[in-house]
Amino acid sequence: MTCAVVLCKTITVNALESKEVVPNEAVEAIIFIVTCVTAIISKKRTTFYAIVGVSFTFGQFEEHDIFTQLFDRTTIPSENHEVKANGSVTFICPGVNENTKVELLEWQSQTKLKVVLRYKPSTGVSVDGDWKDRAVLNKDYSVTINKVNLTDSGEYTCAINHRLIPEVIHKFYVIDIPDAPGRPLIIHFTSRTVNLSWASPKYTNRTLITHYTVII
């Protein structure tokens, strides 16, 4: 895995030359300013270029699992979704429809730092293993995730044609049964009564606990 992190500084990356760079083929251009924060994580081949001492860089990303962050979450609208475990959820990709010319579309998990689903006209749809056989790309480029579980909770975004800043962040919460409470402890007892105490579940998984049942 290759990781690169830039935090509010002029980029200092060695200039490289490579015959692998193809004009207009999945090439990103990013202007960094003093307040920018970016993180790039790649599992496969990635070629980076930079001008040392100048806040400018670009790179070629081709046929690999890559995750890029270059935006401030507080400035982007968000939509909340809540679905019970084993249910289904659909996220809409704004700014695109059936008539849009799409060269590359990615549904990204901002929480897991993974590309959930990638679509290219030349290669079709590929799905990450965490969502294998569960994530489906619809005709309008929305994505449906079936049989959701607690690990699916998090933030999702849609990236169209190499755009870095999403139009909306989908905040997704899976509702499931709470974790088990702590082991009961005897606080006080008499010949006829007993007072018990236990710790609340660590995670309620967005479920309201109304009562407990004690089985003797």
PDB file of C-alpha atoms in Angstrom:
ATOM      1  CA  MET A   1       0.000   0.000   0.000  1.00  0.00           C
ATOM      2  CA  THR A   2       1.255   3.476  -0.902  1.00  0.00           C
ATOM      3  CA  CYS A   3       0.267   6.405   1.296  1.00  0.00           C
ATOM      4  CA  ALA A   4       0.863  10.119   0.784  1.00  0.00           C
ATOM      5  CA  VAL A   5      -0.270  12.845   3.157  1.00  0.00           C
ATOM      6  CA  VAL A   6       0.100  16.604   2.687  1.00  0.00           C
ATOM      7  CA  LEU A   7      -0.790  18.975   5.512  1.00  0.00           C
ATOM      8  CA  CYS A   8      -0.792  22.752   4.973  1.00  0.00           C
ATOM      9  CA  LYS A   9       2.693  22.959   3.450  1.00  0.00           C
ATOM     10  CA  THR A  10       4.313  23.407   0.069  1.00  0.00           C
ATOM     11  CA  ILE A  11       4.510  19.991  -1.523  1.00  0.00           C
ATOM     12  CA  THR A  12       7.980  18.443  -1.589  1.00  0.00           C
ATOM     13  CA  VAL A  13       7.835  15.467  -3.920  1.00  0.00           C
ATOM     14  CA  ASN A  14      10.630  14.482  -6.285  1.00  0.00           C
ATOM     15  CA  ALA A  15       9.875  15.191  -9.928  1.00  0.00           C
ATOM     16  CA  LEU A  16       9.557  12.018 -11.988  1.00  0.00           C
ATOM     17  CA  GLU A  17       9.412  11.109 -15.641  1.00  0.00           C
ATOM     18  CA  SER A  18       7.403   8.213 -16.944  1.00  0.00           C
ATOM     19  CA  LYS A  19       6.183   6.918 -20.294  1.00  0.00           C
ATOM     20  CA  GLU A  20       3.103   5.559 -18.561  1.00  0.00           C
ATOM     21  CA  VAL A  21       1.348   8.924 -18.471  1.00  0.00           C
ATOM     22  CA  VAL A  22      -1.234   9.158 -21.231  1.00  0.00           C
ATOM     23  CA  PRO A  23      -2.771  12.612 -21.944  1.00  0.00           C
ATOM     24  CA  ASN A  24      -6.433  12.857 -20.978  1.00  0.00           C
ATOM     25  CA  GLU A  25      -6.342   9.367 -19.507  1.00  0.00           C
ATOM     26  CA  ALA A  26      -7.457   9.542 -15.880  1.00  0.00           C
ATOM     27  CA  VAL A  27      -5.197  12.494 -15.033  1.00  0.00           C
ATOM     28  CA  GLU A  28      -6.003  14.778 -12.104  1.00  0.00           C
ATOM     29  CA  ALA A  29      -4.740  18.325 -11.568  1.00  0.00           C
ATOM     30  CA  ILE A  30      -4.895  19.695  -8.035  1.00  0.00           C
ATOM     31  CA  ILE A  31      -3.950  23.162  -6.828  1.00  0.00           C
ATOM     32  CA  PHE A  32      -2.932  23.115  -3.170  1.00  0.00           C
ATOM     33  CA  ILE A  33      -3.250  26.203  -1.003  1.00  0.00           C
ATOM     34  CA  VAL A  34      -1.868  26.780   2.456  1.00  0.00           C
ATOM     35  CA  THR A  35      -5.036  25.494   4.133  1.00  0.00           C
ATOM     36  CA  CYS A  36      -5.422  22.324   2.098  1.00  0.00           C
ATOM     37  CA  VAL A  37      -5.356  18.866   3.623  1.00  0.00           C
ATOM     38  CA  THR A  38      -5.214  15.768   1.434  1.00  0.00           C
ATOM     39  CA  ALA A  39      -4.674  12.067   1.891  1.00  0.00           C
ATOM     40  CA  ILE A  40      -4.055   9.599  -0.921  1.00  0.00           C
ATOM     41  CA  ILE A  41      -4.018   5.850  -0.382  1.00  0.00           C
ATOM     42  CA  SER A  42      -3.361   3.344  -3.143  1.00  0.00           C
ATOM     43  CA  LYS A  43      -3.135  -0.440  -3.226  1.00  0.00           C
ATOM     44  CA  LYS A  44      -1.687  -0.704  -6.723  1.00  0.00           C
ATOM     45  CA  ARG A  45       0.272   1.318  -9.282  1.00  0.00           C
ATOM     46  CA  THR A  46       0.204   5.089  -8.892  1.00  0.00           C
ATOM     47  CA  THR A  47       2.461   7.662 -10.571  1.00  0.00           C
ATOM     48  CA  PHE A  48       2.857  11.093  -8.976  1.00  0.00           C
ATOM     49  CA  TYR A  49       4.388  14.264 -10.358  1.00  0.00           C
ATOM     50  CA  ALA A  50       5.201  17.518  -8.599  1.00  0.00           C
ATOM     51  CA  ILE A  51       7.133  20.751  -9.020  1.00  0.00           C
ATOM     52  CA  VAL A  52       9.305  21.127  -5.932  1.00  0.00           C
ATOM     53  CA  GLY A  53       8.791  24.418  -4.109  1.00  0.00           C
ATOM     54  CA  VAL A  54       5.527  25.227  -5.889  1.00  0.00           C
ATOM     55  CA  SER A  55       2.141  24.182  -4.542  1.00  0.00           C
ATOM     56  CA  PHE A  56       1.103  22.206  -7.613  1.00  0.00           C
ATOM     57  CA  THR A  57       0.962  18.511  -8.354  1.00  0.00           C
ATOM     58  CA  PHE A  58      -0.815  15.989 -10.535  1.00  0.00           C
ATOM     59  CA  GLY A  59      -0.889  12.252 -10.893  1.00  0.00           C
ATOM     60  CA  GLN A  60      -2.177   9.442 -13.045  1.00  0.00           C
ATOM     61  CA  PHE A  61      -4.587   6.996 -11.487  1.00  0.00           C
ATOM     62  CA  GLU A  62      -5.402   3.971 -13.617  1.00  0.00           C
ATOM     63  CA  GLU A  63      -7.193   0.703 -12.887  1.00  0.00           C
ATOM     64  CA  HIS A  64      -6.547   0.447  -9.168  1.00  0.00           C
ATOM     65  CA  ASP A  65      -8.248   0.943  -5.849  1.00  0.00           C
ATOM     66  CA  ILE A  66      -7.475   4.527  -4.885  1.00  0.00           C
ATOM     67  CA  PHE A  67      -9.055   6.790  -2.368  1.00  0.00           C
ATOM     68  CA  THR A  68      -8.607  10.566  -2.418  1.00  0.00           C
ATOM     69  CA  GLN A  69      -9.787  13.203   0.052  1.00  0.00           C
ATOM     70  CA  LEU A  70      -9.532  16.896  -0.787  1.00  0.00           C
ATOM     71  CA  PHE A  71     -12.505  18.652   0.711  1.00  0.00           C
ATOM     72  CA  ASP A  72     -13.866  20.106   3.903  1.00  0.00           C
ATOM     73  CA  ARG A  73     -16.842  18.047   5.105  1.00  0.00           C
ATOM     74  CA  THR A  74     -18.363  21.053   6.878  1.00  0.00           C
ATOM     75  CA  THR A  75     -18.940  22.891   3.584  1.00  0.00           C
ATOM     76  CA  ILE A  76     -20.717  20.057   1.752  1.00  0.00           C
ATOM     77  CA  PRO A  77     -24.445  19.293   2.177  1.00  0.00           C
ATOM     78  CA  SER A  78     -25.274  15.963   3.780  1.00  0.00           C
ATOM     79  CA  GLU A  79     -28.200  13.565   3.724  1.00  0.00           C
ATOM     80  CA  ASN A  80     -28.994  11.181   6.577  1.00  0.00           C
ATOM     81  CA  HIS A  81     -30.200   7.622   6.021  1.00  0.00           C
ATOM     82  CA  GLU A  82     -31.331   5.074   8.621  1.00  0.00           C
ATOM     83  CA  VAL A  83     -32.103   1.463   7.713  1.00  0.00           C
ATOM     84  CA  LYS A  84     -32.620  -1.637   9.834  1.00  0.00           C
ATOM     85  CA  ALA A  85     -30.034  -4.406   9.597  1.00  0.00           C
ATOM     86  CA  ASN A  86     -30.526  -6.752   6.602  1.00  0.00           C
ATOM     87  CA  GLY A  87     -32.484  -4.027   4.800  1.00  0.00           C
ATOM     88  CA  SER A  88     -31.516  -2.045   1.693  1.00  0.00           C
ATOM     89  CA  VAL A  89     -30.471   1.563   1.115  1.00  0.00           C
ATOM     90  CA  THR A  90     -30.109   3.614  -2.072  1.00  0.00           C
ATOM     91  CA  PHE A  91     -27.830   6.647  -2.438  1.00  0.00           C
ATOM     92  CA  ILE A  92     -28.520   9.134  -5.253  1.00  0.00           C
ATOM     93  CA  CYS A  93     -25.588  10.584  -7.198  1.00  0.00           C
ATOM     94  CA  PRO A  94     -26.509  14.263  -7.812  1.00  0.00           C
ATOM     95  CA  GLY A  95     -25.506  15.912 -11.064  1.00  0.00           C
ATOM     96  CA  VAL A  96     -25.764  12.755 -13.141  1.00  0.00           C
ATOM     97  CA  ASN A  97     -28.590  10.882 -14.865  1.00  0.00           C
ATOM     98  CA  GLU A  98     -29.112   8.267 -17.564  1.00  0.00           C
ATOM     99  CA  ASN A  99     -28.175  10.794 -20.290  1.00  0.00           C
ATOM    100  CA  THR A 100     -24.909  11.935 -18.685  1.00  0.00           C
ATOM    101  CA  LYS A 101     -21.687  10.963 -20.458  1.00  0.00           C
ATOM    102  CA  VAL A 102     -19.773   9.080 -17.791  1.00  0.00           C
ATOM    103  CA  GLU A 103     -16.113   8.162 -18.299  1.00  0.00           C
ATOM    104  CA  LEU A 104     -15.568   7.066 -14.709  1.00  0.00           C
ATOM    105  CA  LEU A 105     -17.883   6.879 -11.717  1.00  0.00           C
ATOM    106  CA  GLU A 106     -16.948   5.834  -8.207  1.00  0.00           C
ATOM    107  CA  TRP A 107     -19.001   5.348  -5.077  1.00  0.00           C
ATOM    108  CA  GLN A 108     -16.597   5.859  -2.183  1.00  0.00           C
ATOM    109  CA  SER A 109     -16.760   5.027   1.509  1.00  0.00           C
ATOM    110  CA  GLN A 110     -15.273   7.998   3.347  1.00  0.00           C
ATOM    111  CA  THR A 111     -15.305   5.930   6.543  1.00  0.00           C
ATOM    112  CA  LYS A 112     -13.488   2.826   5.311  1.00  0.00           C
ATOM    113  CA  LEU A 113     -11.324   4.756   2.808  1.00  0.00           C
ATOM    114  CA  LYS A 114     -12.374   2.375   0.050  1.00  0.00           C
ATOM    115  CA  VAL A 115     -13.982   2.537  -3.374  1.00  0.00           C
ATOM    116  CA  VAL A 116     -17.247   0.661  -2.904  1.00  0.00           C
ATOM    117  CA  LEU A 117     -18.080   0.455  -6.589  1.00  0.00           C
ATOM    118  CA  ARG A 118     -16.343   1.640  -9.766  1.00  0.00           C
ATOM    119  CA  TYR A 119     -17.882   1.951 -13.237  1.00  0.00           C
ATOM    120  CA  LYS A 120     -16.102   2.533 -16.556  1.00  0.00           C
ATOM    121  CA  PRO A 121     -17.826   2.034 -19.926  1.00  0.00           C
ATOM    122  CA  SER A 122     -14.827   0.035 -21.175  1.00  0.00           C
ATOM    123  CA  THR A 123     -14.664  -2.390 -18.253  1.00  0.00           C
ATOM    124  CA  GLY A 124     -18.107  -2.254 -16.654  1.00  0.00           C
ATOM    125  CA  VAL A 125     -18.790  -2.403 -12.909  1.00  0.00           C
ATOM    126  CA  SER A 126     -16.379  -3.650 -10.248  1.00  0.00           C
ATOM    127  CA  VAL A 127     -17.308  -3.964  -6.565  1.00  0.00           C
ATOM    128  CA  ASP A 128     -15.019  -4.074  -3.524  1.00  0.00           C
ATOM    129  CA  GLY A 129     -15.042  -7.295  -1.522  1.00  0.00           C
ATOM    130  CA  ASP A 130     -16.713  -5.692   1.505  1.00  0.00           C
ATOM    131  CA  TRP A 131     -19.810  -5.044  -0.626  1.00  0.00           C
ATOM    132  CA  LYS A 132     -19.472  -7.977  -3.044  1.00  0.00           C
ATOM    133  CA  ASP A 133     -22.866  -9.320  -4.198  1.00  0.00           C
ATOM    134  CA  ARG A 134     -24.581  -6.548  -2.185  1.00  0.00           C
ATOM    135  CA  ALA A 135     -23.817  -3.268  -4.006  1.00  0.00           C
ATOM    136  CA  VAL A 136     -25.691  -2.655  -7.274  1.00  0.00           C
ATOM    137  CA  LEU A 137     -25.281   0.268  -9.697  1.00  0.00           C
ATOM    138  CA  ASN A 138     -28.649   1.479 -11.007  1.00  0.00           C
ATOM    139  CA  LYS A 139     -29.421   3.020 -14.408  1.00  0.00           C
ATOM    140  CA  ASP A 140     -29.377   6.557 -12.979  1.00  0.00           C
ATOM    141  CA  TYR A 141     -25.946   5.816 -11.394  1.00  0.00           C
ATOM    142  CA  SER A 142     -27.360   5.648  -7.889  1.00  0.00           C
ATOM    143  CA  VAL A 143     -26.097   2.730  -5.817  1.00  0.00           C
ATOM    144  CA  THR A 144     -28.175   0.278  -3.805  1.00  0.00           C
ATOM    145  CA  ILE A 145     -26.609  -1.682  -0.955  1.00  0.00           C
ATOM    146  CA  ASN A 146     -28.540  -4.777   0.106  1.00  0.00           C
ATOM    147  CA  LYS A 147     -28.386  -6.821   3.312  1.00  0.00           C
ATOM    148  CA  VAL A 148     -26.804  -3.943   5.219  1.00  0.00           C
ATOM    149  CA  ASN A 149     -24.990  -4.588   8.492  1.00  0.00           C
ATOM    150  CA  LEU A 150     -23.410  -2.471  11.210  1.00  0.00           C
ATOM    151  CA  THR A 151     -20.077  -2.286   9.389  1.00  0.00           C
ATOM    152  CA  ASP A 152     -21.815  -0.485   6.499  1.00  0.00           C
ATOM    153  CA  SER A 153     -22.550   2.539   8.695  1.00  0.00           C
ATOM    154  CA  GLY A 154     -20.572   5.603   7.661  1.00  0.00           C
ATOM    155  CA  GLU A 155     -20.243   8.314   5.020  1.00  0.00           C
ATOM    156  CA  TYR A 156     -20.566   7.707   1.275  1.00  0.00           C
ATOM    157  CA  THR A 157     -19.871   9.993  -1.697  1.00  0.00           C
ATOM    158  CA  CYS A 158     -20.162   9.812  -5.472  1.00  0.00           C
ATOM    159  CA  ALA A 159     -17.270  10.903  -7.726  1.00  0.00           C
ATOM    160  CA  ILE A 160     -18.011  11.510 -11.424  1.00  0.00           C
ATOM    161  CA  ASN A 161     -15.373  11.800 -14.164  1.00  0.00           C
ATOM    162  CA  HIS A 162     -12.478  12.344 -11.711  1.00  0.00           C
ATOM    163  CA  ARG A 163     -14.145  15.163  -9.791  1.00  0.00           C
ATOM    164  CA  LEU A 164     -12.571  15.473  -6.357  1.00  0.00           C
ATOM    165  CA  ILE A 165     -15.263  17.366  -4.451  1.00  0.00           C
ATOM    166  CA  PRO A 166     -18.639  15.612  -4.011  1.00  0.00           C
ATOM    167  CA  GLU A 167     -21.947  17.452  -4.180  1.00  0.00           C
ATOM    168  CA  VAL A 168     -23.374  15.635  -1.172  1.00  0.00           C
ATOM    169  CA  ILE A 169     -22.241  13.330   1.631  1.00  0.00           C
ATOM    170  CA  HIS A 170     -24.589  10.456   2.443  1.00  0.00           C
ATOM    171  CA  LYS A 171     -24.448   9.718   6.187  1.00  0.00           C
ATOM    172  CA  PHE A 172     -25.702   6.195   6.697  1.00  0.00           C
ATOM    173  CA  TYR A 173     -26.684   4.547   9.981  1.00  0.00           C
ATOM    174  CA  VAL A 174     -27.658   0.903  10.376  1.00  0.00           C
ATOM    175  CA  ILE A 175     -30.198   0.173  13.122  1.00  0.00           C
ATOM    176  CA  ASP A 176     -29.620  -3.114  14.899  1.00  0.00           C
ATOM    177  CA  ILE A 177     -30.249  -4.761  18.251  1.00  0.00           C
ATOM    178  CA  PRO A 178     -28.204  -3.282  21.106  1.00  0.00           C
ATOM    179  CA  ASP A 179     -25.121  -4.967  22.491  1.00  0.00           C
ATOM    180  CA  ALA A 180     -25.628  -7.157  25.559  1.00  0.00           C
ATOM    181  CA  PRO A 181     -25.629  -5.333  28.907  1.00  0.00           C
ATOM    182  CA  GLY A 182     -23.011  -5.998  31.548  1.00  0.00           C
ATOM    183  CA  ARG A 183     -23.162  -8.969  33.888  1.00  0.00           C
ATOM    184  CA  PRO A 184     -25.712  -8.439  36.715  1.00  0.00           C
ATOM    185  CA  LEU A 185     -24.257  -7.788  40.167  1.00  0.00           C
ATOM    186  CA  ILE A 186     -26.079  -8.360  43.448  1.00  0.00           C
ATOM    187  CA  ILE A 187     -26.185  -5.084  45.365  1.00  0.00           C
ATOM    188  CA  HIS A 188     -28.431  -6.153  48.243  1.00  0.00           C
ATOM    189  CA  PHE A 189     -30.673  -9.058  49.095  1.00  0.00           C
ATOM    190  CA  THR A 190     -33.075 -10.317  51.728  1.00  0.00           C
ATOM    191  CA  SER A 191     -34.930 -13.576  52.140  1.00  0.00           C
ATOM    192  CA  ARG A 192     -37.573 -12.346  49.688  1.00  0.00           C
ATOM    193  CA  THR A 193     -35.934  -9.687  47.494  1.00  0.00           C
ATOM    194  CA  VAL A 194     -32.731  -8.964  45.647  1.00  0.00           C
ATOM    195  CA  ASN A 195     -31.390  -5.730  44.164  1.00  0.00           C
ATOM    196  CA  LEU A 196     -29.412  -6.106  40.950  1.00  0.00           C
ATOM    197  CA  SER A 197     -27.278  -3.689  38.981  1.00  0.00           C
ATOM    198  CA  TRP A 198     -25.627  -3.936  35.553  1.00  0.00           C
ATOM    199  CA  ALA A 199     -23.816  -1.728  33.084  1.00  0.00           C
ATOM    200  CA  SER A 200     -25.710  -0.446  30.060  1.00  0.00           C
ATOM    201  CA  PRO A 201     -24.749  -1.818  26.624  1.00  0.00           C
ATOM    202  CA  LYS A 202     -21.652  -0.155  25.202  1.00  0.00           C
ATOM    203  CA  TYR A 203     -23.413   0.393  21.862  1.00  0.00           C
ATOM    204  CA  THR A 204     -27.167   0.722  21.444  1.00  0.00           C
ATOM    205  CA  ASN A 205     -26.852   0.721  17.623  1.00  0.00           C
ATOM    206  CA  ARG A 206     -29.423   3.522  17.367  1.00  0.00           C
ATOM    207  CA  THR A 207     -32.095   1.435  19.126  1.00  0.00           C
ATOM    208  CA  LEU A 208     -33.993   2.866  22.110  1.00  0.00           C
ATOM    209  CA  ILE A 209     -33.861   0.510  25.104  1.00  0.00           C
ATOM    210  CA  THR A 210     -37.224   0.608  26.903  1.00  0.00           C
ATOM    211  CA  HIS A 211     -36.811  -2.227  29.424  1.00  0.00           C
ATOM    212  CA  TYR A 212     -34.724  -5.195  30.504  1.00  0.00           C
ATOM    213  CA  THR A 213     -35.916  -8.736  31.239  1.00  0.00           C
ATOM    214  CA  VAL A 214     -34.250 -10.683  34.052  1.00  0.00           C
ATOM    215  CA  ILE A 215     -34.483 -14.466  33.717  1.00  0.00           C
ATOM    216  CA  ILE A 216     -33.898 -16.489  36.884  1.00  0.00           C
TER     217      ILE A 216
END
